[in-house]
CSV table of C-alpha atoms (C1' of nucleotides) and ligand atoms in Angstrom, one decimal:
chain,number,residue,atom,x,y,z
A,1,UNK,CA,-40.3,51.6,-63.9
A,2,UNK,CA,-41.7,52.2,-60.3
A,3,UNK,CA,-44.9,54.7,-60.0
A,4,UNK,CA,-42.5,57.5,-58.9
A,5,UNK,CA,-40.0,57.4,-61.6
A,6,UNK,CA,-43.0,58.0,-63.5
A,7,UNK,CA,-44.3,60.6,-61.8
A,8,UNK,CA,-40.6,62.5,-61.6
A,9,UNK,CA,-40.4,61.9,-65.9
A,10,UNK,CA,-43.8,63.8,-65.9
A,11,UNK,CA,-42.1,66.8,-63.5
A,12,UNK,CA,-39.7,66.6,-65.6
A,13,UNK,CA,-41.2,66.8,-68.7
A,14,UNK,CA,-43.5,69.5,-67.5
A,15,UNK,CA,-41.3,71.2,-66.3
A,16,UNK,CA,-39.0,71.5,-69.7
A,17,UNK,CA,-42.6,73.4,-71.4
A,18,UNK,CA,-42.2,75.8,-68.5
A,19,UNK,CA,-45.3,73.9,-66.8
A,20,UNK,CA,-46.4,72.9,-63.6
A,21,UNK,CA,-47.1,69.6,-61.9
A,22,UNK,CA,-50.3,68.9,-60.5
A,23,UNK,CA,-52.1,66.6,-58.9
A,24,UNK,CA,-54.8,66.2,-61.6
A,25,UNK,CA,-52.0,65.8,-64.3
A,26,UNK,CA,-50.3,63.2,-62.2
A,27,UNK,CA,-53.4,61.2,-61.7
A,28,UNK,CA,-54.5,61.5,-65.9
A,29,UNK,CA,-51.1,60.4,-66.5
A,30,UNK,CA,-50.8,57.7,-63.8
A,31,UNK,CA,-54.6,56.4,-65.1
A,32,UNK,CA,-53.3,56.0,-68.7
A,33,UNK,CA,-50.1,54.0,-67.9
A,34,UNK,CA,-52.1,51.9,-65.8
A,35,UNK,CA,-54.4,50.7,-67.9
A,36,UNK,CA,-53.1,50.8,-71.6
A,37,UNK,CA,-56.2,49.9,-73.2
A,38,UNK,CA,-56.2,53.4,-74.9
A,39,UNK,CA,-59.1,55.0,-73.3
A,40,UNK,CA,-61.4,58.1,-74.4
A,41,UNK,CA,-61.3,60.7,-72.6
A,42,UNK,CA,-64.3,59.9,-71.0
A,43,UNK,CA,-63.2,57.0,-69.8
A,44,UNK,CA,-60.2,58.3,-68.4
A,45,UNK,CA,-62.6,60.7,-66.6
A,46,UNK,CA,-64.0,57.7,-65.0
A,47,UNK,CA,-61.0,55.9,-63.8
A,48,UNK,CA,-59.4,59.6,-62.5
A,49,UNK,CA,-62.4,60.2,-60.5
A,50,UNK,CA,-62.3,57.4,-58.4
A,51,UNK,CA,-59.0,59.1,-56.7
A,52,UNK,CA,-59.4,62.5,-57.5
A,53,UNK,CA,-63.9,63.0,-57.5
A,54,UNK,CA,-64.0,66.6,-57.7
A,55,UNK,CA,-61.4,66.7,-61.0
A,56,UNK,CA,-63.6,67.9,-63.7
A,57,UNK,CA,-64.1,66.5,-67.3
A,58,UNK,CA,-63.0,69.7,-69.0
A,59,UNK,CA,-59.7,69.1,-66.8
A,60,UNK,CA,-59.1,66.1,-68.0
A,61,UNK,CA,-59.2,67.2,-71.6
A,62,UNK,CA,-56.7,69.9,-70.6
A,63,UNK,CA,-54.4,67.5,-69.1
A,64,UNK,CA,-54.8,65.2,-71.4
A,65,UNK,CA,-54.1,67.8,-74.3
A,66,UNK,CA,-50.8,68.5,-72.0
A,67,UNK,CA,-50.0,65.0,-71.7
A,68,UNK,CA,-50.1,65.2,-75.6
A,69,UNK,CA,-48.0,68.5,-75.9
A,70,UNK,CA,-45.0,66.9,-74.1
A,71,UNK,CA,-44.6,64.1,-76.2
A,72,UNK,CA,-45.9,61.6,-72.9
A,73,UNK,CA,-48.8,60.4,-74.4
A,74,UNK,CA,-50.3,59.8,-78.0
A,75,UNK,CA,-53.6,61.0,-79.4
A,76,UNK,CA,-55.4,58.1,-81.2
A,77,UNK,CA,-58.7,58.4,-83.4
A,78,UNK,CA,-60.6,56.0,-86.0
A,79,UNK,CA,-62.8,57.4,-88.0
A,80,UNK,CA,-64.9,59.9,-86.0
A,81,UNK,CA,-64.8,58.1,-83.1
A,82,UNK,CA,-64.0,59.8,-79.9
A,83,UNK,CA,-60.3,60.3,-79.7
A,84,UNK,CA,-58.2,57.9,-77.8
A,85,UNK,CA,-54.9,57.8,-75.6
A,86,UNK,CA,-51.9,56.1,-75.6
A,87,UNK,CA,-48.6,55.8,-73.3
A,88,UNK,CA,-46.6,53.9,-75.7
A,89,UNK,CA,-44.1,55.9,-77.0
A,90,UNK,CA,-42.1,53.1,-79.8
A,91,UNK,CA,-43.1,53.5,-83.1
A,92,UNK,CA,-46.3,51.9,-83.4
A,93,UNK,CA,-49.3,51.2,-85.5
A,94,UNK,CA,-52.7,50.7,-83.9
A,95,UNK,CA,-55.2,47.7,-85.2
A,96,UNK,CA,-58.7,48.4,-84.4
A,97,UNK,CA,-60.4,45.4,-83.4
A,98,UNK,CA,-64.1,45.5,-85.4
A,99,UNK,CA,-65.7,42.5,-83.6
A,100,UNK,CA,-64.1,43.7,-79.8
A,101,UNK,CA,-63.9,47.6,-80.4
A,102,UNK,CA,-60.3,46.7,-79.2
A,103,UNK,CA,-57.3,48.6,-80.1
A,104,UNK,CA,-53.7,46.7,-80.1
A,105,UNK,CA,-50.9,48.3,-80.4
A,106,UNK,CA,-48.2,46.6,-83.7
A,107,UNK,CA,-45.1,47.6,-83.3
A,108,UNK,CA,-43.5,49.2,-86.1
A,109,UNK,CA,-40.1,47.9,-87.8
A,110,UNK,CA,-37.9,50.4,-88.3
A,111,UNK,CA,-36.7,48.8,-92.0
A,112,UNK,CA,-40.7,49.7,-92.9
A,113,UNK,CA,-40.7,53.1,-91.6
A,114,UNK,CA,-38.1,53.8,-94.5
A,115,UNK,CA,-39.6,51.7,-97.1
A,116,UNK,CA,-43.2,53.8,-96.3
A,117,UNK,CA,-40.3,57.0,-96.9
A,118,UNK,CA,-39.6,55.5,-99.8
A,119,UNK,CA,-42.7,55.6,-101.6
A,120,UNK,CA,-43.3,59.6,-101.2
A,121,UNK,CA,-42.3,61.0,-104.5
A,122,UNK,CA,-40.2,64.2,-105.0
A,123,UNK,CA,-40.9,67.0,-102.8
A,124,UNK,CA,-42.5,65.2,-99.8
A,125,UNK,CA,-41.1,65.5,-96.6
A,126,UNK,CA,-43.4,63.3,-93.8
A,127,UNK,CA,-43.1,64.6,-90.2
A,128,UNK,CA,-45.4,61.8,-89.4
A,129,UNK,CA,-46.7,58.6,-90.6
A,130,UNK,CA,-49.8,56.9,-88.9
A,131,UNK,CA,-50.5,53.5,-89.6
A,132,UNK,CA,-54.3,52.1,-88.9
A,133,UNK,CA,-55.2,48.5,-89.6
A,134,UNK,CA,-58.9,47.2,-88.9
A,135,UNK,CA,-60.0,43.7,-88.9
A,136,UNK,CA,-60.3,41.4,-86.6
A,137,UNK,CA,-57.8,39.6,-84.1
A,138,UNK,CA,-58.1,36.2,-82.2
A,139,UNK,CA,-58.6,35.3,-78.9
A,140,UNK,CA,-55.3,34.1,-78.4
A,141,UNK,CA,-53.6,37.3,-79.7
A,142,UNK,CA,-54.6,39.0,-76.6
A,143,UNK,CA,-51.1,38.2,-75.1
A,144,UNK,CA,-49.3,38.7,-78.2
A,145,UNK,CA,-50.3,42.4,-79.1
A,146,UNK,CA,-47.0,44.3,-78.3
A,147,UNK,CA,-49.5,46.5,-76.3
A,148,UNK,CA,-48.3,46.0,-72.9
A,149,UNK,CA,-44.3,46.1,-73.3
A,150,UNK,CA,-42.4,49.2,-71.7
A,151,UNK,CA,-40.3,50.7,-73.2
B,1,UNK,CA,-63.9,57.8,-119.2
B,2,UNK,CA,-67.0,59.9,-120.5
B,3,UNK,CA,-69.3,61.5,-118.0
B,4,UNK,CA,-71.7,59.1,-119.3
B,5,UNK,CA,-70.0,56.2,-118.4
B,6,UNK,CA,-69.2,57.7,-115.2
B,7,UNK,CA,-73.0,57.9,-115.3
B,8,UNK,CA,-73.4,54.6,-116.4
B,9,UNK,CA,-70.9,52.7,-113.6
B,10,UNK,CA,-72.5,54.7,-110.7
B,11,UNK,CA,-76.2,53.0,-112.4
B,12,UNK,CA,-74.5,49.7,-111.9
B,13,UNK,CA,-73.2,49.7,-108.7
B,14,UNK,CA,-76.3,51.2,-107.3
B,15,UNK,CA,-78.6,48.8,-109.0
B,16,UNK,CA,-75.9,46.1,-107.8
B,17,UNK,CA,-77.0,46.8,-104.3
B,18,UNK,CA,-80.8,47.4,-105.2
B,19,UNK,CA,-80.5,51.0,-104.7
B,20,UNK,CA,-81.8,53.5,-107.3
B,21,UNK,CA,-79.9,56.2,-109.5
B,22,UNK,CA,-81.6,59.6,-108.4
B,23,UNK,CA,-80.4,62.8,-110.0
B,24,UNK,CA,-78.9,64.3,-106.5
B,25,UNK,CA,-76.6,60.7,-106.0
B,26,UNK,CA,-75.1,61.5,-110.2
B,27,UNK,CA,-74.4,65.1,-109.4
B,28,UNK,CA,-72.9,64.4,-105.5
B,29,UNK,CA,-70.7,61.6,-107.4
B,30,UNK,CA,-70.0,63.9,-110.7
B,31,UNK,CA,-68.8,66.9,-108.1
B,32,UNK,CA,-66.6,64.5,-106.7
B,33,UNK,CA,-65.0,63.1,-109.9
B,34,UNK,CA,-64.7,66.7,-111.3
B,35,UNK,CA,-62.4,68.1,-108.6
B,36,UNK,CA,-60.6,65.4,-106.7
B,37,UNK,CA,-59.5,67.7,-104.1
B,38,UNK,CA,-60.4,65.3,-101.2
B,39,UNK,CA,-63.9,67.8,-99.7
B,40,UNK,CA,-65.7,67.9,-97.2
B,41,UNK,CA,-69.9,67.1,-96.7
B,42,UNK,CA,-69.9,70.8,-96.8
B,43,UNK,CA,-67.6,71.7,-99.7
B,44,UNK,CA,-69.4,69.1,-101.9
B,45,UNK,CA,-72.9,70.5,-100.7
B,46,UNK,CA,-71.9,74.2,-101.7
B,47,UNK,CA,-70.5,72.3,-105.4
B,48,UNK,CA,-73.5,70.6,-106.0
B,49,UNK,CA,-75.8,73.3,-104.7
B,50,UNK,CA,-74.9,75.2,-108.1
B,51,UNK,CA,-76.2,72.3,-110.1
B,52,UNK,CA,-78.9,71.5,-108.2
B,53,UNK,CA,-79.9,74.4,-105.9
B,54,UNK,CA,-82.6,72.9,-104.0
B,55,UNK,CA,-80.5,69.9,-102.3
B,56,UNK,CA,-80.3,69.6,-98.8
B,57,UNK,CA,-77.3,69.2,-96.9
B,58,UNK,CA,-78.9,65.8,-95.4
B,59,UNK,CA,-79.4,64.2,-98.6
B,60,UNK,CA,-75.9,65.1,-99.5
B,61,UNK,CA,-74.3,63.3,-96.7
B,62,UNK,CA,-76.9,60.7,-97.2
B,63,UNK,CA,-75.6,60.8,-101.4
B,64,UNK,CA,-72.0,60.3,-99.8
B,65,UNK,CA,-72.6,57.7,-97.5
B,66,UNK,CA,-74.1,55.4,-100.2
B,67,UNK,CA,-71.6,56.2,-102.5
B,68,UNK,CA,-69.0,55.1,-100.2
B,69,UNK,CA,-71.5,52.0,-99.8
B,70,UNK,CA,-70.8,51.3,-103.1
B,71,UNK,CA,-67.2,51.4,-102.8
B,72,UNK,CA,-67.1,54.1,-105.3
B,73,UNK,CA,-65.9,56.6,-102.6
B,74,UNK,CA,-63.3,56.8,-99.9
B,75,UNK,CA,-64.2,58.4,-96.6
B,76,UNK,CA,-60.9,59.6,-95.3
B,77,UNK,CA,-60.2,61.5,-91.9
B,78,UNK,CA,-57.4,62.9,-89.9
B,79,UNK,CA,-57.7,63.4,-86.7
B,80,UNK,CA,-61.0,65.0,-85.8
B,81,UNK,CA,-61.4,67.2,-88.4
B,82,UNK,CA,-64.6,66.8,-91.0
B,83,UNK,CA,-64.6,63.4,-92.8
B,84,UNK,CA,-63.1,64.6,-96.5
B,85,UNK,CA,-64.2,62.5,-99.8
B,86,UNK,CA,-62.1,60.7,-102.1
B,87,UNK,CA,-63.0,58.9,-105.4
B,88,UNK,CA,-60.0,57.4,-106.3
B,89,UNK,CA,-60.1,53.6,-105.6
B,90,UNK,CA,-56.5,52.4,-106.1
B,91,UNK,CA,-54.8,51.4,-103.2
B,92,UNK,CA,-52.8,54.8,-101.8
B,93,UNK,CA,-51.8,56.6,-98.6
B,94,UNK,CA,-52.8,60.0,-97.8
B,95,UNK,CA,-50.5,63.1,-97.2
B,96,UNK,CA,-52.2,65.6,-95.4
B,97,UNK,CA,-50.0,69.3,-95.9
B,98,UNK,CA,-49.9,70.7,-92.4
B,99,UNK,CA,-48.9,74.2,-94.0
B,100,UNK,CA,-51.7,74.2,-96.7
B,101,UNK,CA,-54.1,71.9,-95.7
B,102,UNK,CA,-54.3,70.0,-98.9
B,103,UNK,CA,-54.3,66.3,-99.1
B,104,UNK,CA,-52.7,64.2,-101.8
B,105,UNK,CA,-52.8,60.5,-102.7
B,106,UNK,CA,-50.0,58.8,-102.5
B,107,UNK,CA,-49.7,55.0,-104.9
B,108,UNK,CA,-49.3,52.3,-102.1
B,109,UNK,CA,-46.7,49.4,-104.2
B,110,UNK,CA,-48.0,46.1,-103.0
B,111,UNK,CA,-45.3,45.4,-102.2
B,112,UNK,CA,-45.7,47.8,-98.6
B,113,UNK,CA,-49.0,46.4,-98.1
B,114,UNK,CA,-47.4,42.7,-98.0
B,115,UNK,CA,-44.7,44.3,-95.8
B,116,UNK,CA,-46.8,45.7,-93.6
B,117,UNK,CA,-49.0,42.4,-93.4
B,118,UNK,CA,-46.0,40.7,-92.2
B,119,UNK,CA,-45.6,42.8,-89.1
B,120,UNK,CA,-48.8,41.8,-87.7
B,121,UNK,CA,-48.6,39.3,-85.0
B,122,UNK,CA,-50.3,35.8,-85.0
B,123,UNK,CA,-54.0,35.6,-85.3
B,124,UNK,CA,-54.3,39.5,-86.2
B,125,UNK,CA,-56.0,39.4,-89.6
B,126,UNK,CA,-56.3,42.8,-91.0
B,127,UNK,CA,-59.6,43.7,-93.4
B,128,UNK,CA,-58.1,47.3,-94.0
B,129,UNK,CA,-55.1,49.2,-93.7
B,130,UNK,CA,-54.7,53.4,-94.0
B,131,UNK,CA,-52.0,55.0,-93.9
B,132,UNK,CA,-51.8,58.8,-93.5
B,133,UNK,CA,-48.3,61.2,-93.6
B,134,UNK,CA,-48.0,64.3,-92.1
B,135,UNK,CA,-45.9,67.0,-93.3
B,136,UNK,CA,-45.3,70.0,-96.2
B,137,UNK,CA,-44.9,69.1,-99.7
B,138,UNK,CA,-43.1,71.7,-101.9
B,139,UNK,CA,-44.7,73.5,-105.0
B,140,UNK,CA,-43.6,71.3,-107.5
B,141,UNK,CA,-45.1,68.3,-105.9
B,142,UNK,CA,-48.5,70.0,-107.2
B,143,UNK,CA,-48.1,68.0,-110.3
B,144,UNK,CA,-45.9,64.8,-109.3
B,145,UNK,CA,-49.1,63.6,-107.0
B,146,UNK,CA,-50.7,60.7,-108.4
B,147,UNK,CA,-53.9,62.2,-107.2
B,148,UNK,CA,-54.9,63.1,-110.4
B,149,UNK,CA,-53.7,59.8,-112.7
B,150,UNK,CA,-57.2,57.5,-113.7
B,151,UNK,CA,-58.1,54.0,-112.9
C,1,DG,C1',-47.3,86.6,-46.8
C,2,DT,C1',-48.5,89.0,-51.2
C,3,DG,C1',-49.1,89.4,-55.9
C,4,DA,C1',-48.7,87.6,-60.4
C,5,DT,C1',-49.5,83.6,-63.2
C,6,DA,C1',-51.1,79.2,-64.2
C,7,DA,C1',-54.5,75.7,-63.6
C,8,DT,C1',-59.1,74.1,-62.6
C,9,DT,C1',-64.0,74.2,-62.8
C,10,DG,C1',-69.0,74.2,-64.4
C,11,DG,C1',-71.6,75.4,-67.7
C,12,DA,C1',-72.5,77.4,-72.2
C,13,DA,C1',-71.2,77.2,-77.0
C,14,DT,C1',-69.6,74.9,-81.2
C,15,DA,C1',-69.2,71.7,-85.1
C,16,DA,C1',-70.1,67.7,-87.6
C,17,DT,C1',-73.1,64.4,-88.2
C,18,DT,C1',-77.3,61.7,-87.4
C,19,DC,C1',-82.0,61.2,-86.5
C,20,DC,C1',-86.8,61.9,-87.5
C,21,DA,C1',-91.2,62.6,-89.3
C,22,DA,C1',-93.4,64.5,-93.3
C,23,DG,C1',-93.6,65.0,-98.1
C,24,DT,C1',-92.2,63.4,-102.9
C,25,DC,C1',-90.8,60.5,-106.4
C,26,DG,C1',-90.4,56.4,-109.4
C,27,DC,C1',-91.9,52.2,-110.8
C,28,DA,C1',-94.6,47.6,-111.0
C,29,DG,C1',-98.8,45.9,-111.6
C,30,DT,C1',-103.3,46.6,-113.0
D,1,DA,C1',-103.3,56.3,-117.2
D,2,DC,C1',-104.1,55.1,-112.2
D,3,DT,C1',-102.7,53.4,-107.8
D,4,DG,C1',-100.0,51.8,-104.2
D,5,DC,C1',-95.7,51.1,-102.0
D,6,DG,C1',-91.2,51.5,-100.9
D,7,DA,C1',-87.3,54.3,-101.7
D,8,DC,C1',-85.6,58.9,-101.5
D,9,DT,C1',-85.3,63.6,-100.1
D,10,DT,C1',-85.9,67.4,-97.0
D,11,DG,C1',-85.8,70.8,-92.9
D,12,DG,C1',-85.1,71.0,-88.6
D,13,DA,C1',-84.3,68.9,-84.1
D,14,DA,C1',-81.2,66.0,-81.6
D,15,DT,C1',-76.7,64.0,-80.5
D,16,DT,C1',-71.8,63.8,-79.4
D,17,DA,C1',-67.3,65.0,-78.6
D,18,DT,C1',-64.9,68.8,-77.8
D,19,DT,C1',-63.8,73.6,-77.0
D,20,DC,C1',-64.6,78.0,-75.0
D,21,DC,C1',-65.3,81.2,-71.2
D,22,DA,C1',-65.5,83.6,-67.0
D,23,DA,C1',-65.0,82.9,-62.3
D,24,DT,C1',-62.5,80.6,-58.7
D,25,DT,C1',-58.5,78.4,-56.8
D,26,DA,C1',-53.8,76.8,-56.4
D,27,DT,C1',-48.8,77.5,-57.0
D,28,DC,C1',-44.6,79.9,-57.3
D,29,DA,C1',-41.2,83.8,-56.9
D,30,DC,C1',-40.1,87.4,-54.3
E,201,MN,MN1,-62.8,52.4,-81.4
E,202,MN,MN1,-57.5,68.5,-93.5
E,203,ZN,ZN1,-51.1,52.7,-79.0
E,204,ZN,ZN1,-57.4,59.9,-101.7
DNA sequence: GTGATAATTGGAATAATTCCAAGTCGCAGT
DNA sequence: ACTGCGACTTGGAATTATTCCAATTATCAC
């Protein structure tokens, strides 16, 4: 998927919530597919700045909270760390690295999404499951996390 | 299982980890034993405050923190909201009600968790996993939780 | 172009938690 | 019982991530 197809899907998807396109929301959501290493929003800050310097860093919590609203981008947080963002839109559970700070992205078999259903007892109706693992991952796994597949 | 032994356990484990049994850590754990609605620092400060009026908000989180320590307390959170205490130690998921705000636990069969250990890719090796719904539960499923059941 | 509306900006405010330095308590050894 | 020492508690200041706000600036429809 070229840069510009991105950049029409976020027009597009924008434009569907009766929003507008602008450069700072382009670059936030061009920074984040980038780089899929599920960045604060500080860090995104950092990495927007260098093309646009005069964005600001309550911006990029607005576009960011955007990017969220229209179903482009995931909000992420472990414990009461600062919250994190993510472009991958499959079904997927996060593992949070302890010795690296890392976060990987597992993708999620459909077959466990029901099982995990299955377990809620009369009455229960999930909207949304999240799935956290923490330990820690080798070296070698750094290829092997589903992180960087596109959908 | 007697208040005493309640008592008694939370003795143990301290000692266990060369820590002392003060009269602030017994009523912080009792409070959270009595009413295992998942609270806040805050919520367990203003139960505890009744019992012992003179505690300070500090040494409540500090009570908290050691009791999770201990492993005699889960820390749970969703999304950025204020970490929320839970004293049931069997392995379970969390529902979090969107419409009341109540959480409920939610028995994990081990069977899931070896499920979901099988999704993980080589050379991930997973210390912890959570797993948190989002959703509404109806009425009736105030008493078919297994919040309440004891270990 | 002009006006209405939406978005951005810098800085102040907020909320939960942690830090810190001072006081207090509990206990081991005398 | 007395003393000393480390553990614990306390109030208040500091920290951190995020949100709020009021003022500007940009965008779109007409
Ligand atoms: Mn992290
Ligand atoms: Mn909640
Ligand atoms: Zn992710
Ligand atoms: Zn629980």
């Amino acid at each position: 998927m070229t840069a510009s197809e991105n950049s029409e899907a976020l027009s597009q998807r924008l434009a569907d919530s009766g929003l507008r396109s602008t450069p700072q929301r382009e670059v936030v959501y061009t920074v984040l597919l980038k780089k899929r290493d599920h960045p604060t929003a500080d860090e995104v800050y950092a990495r927007v700045k260098s093309e646009l310097p005069t964005i600001s860093l309550a911006t990029v919590y607005n576009c960011l909270e955007t990017l969220v609203q229209c179903d482009l981008v995931r909000a992420v947080n472990f414990e009461r760390g600062p919250t994190r963002y993510c472009p991958n839109l499959r079904p997927h559970a996060h593992f949070h690295d302890e010795s690296t700070g890392r976060t990987h992205d597992i993708d999620l078999p459909p077959t466990v999404l029901t099982e995990l259903n299955r377990i809620l007892p009369q009455g229960f109706d999930a909207k949304s499951i999240e799935i956290t693992f923490r330990g820690q991952a080798k070296e070698s796994s750094e290829h092997r996390a589903a992180g960087s597949g596109h959908s």
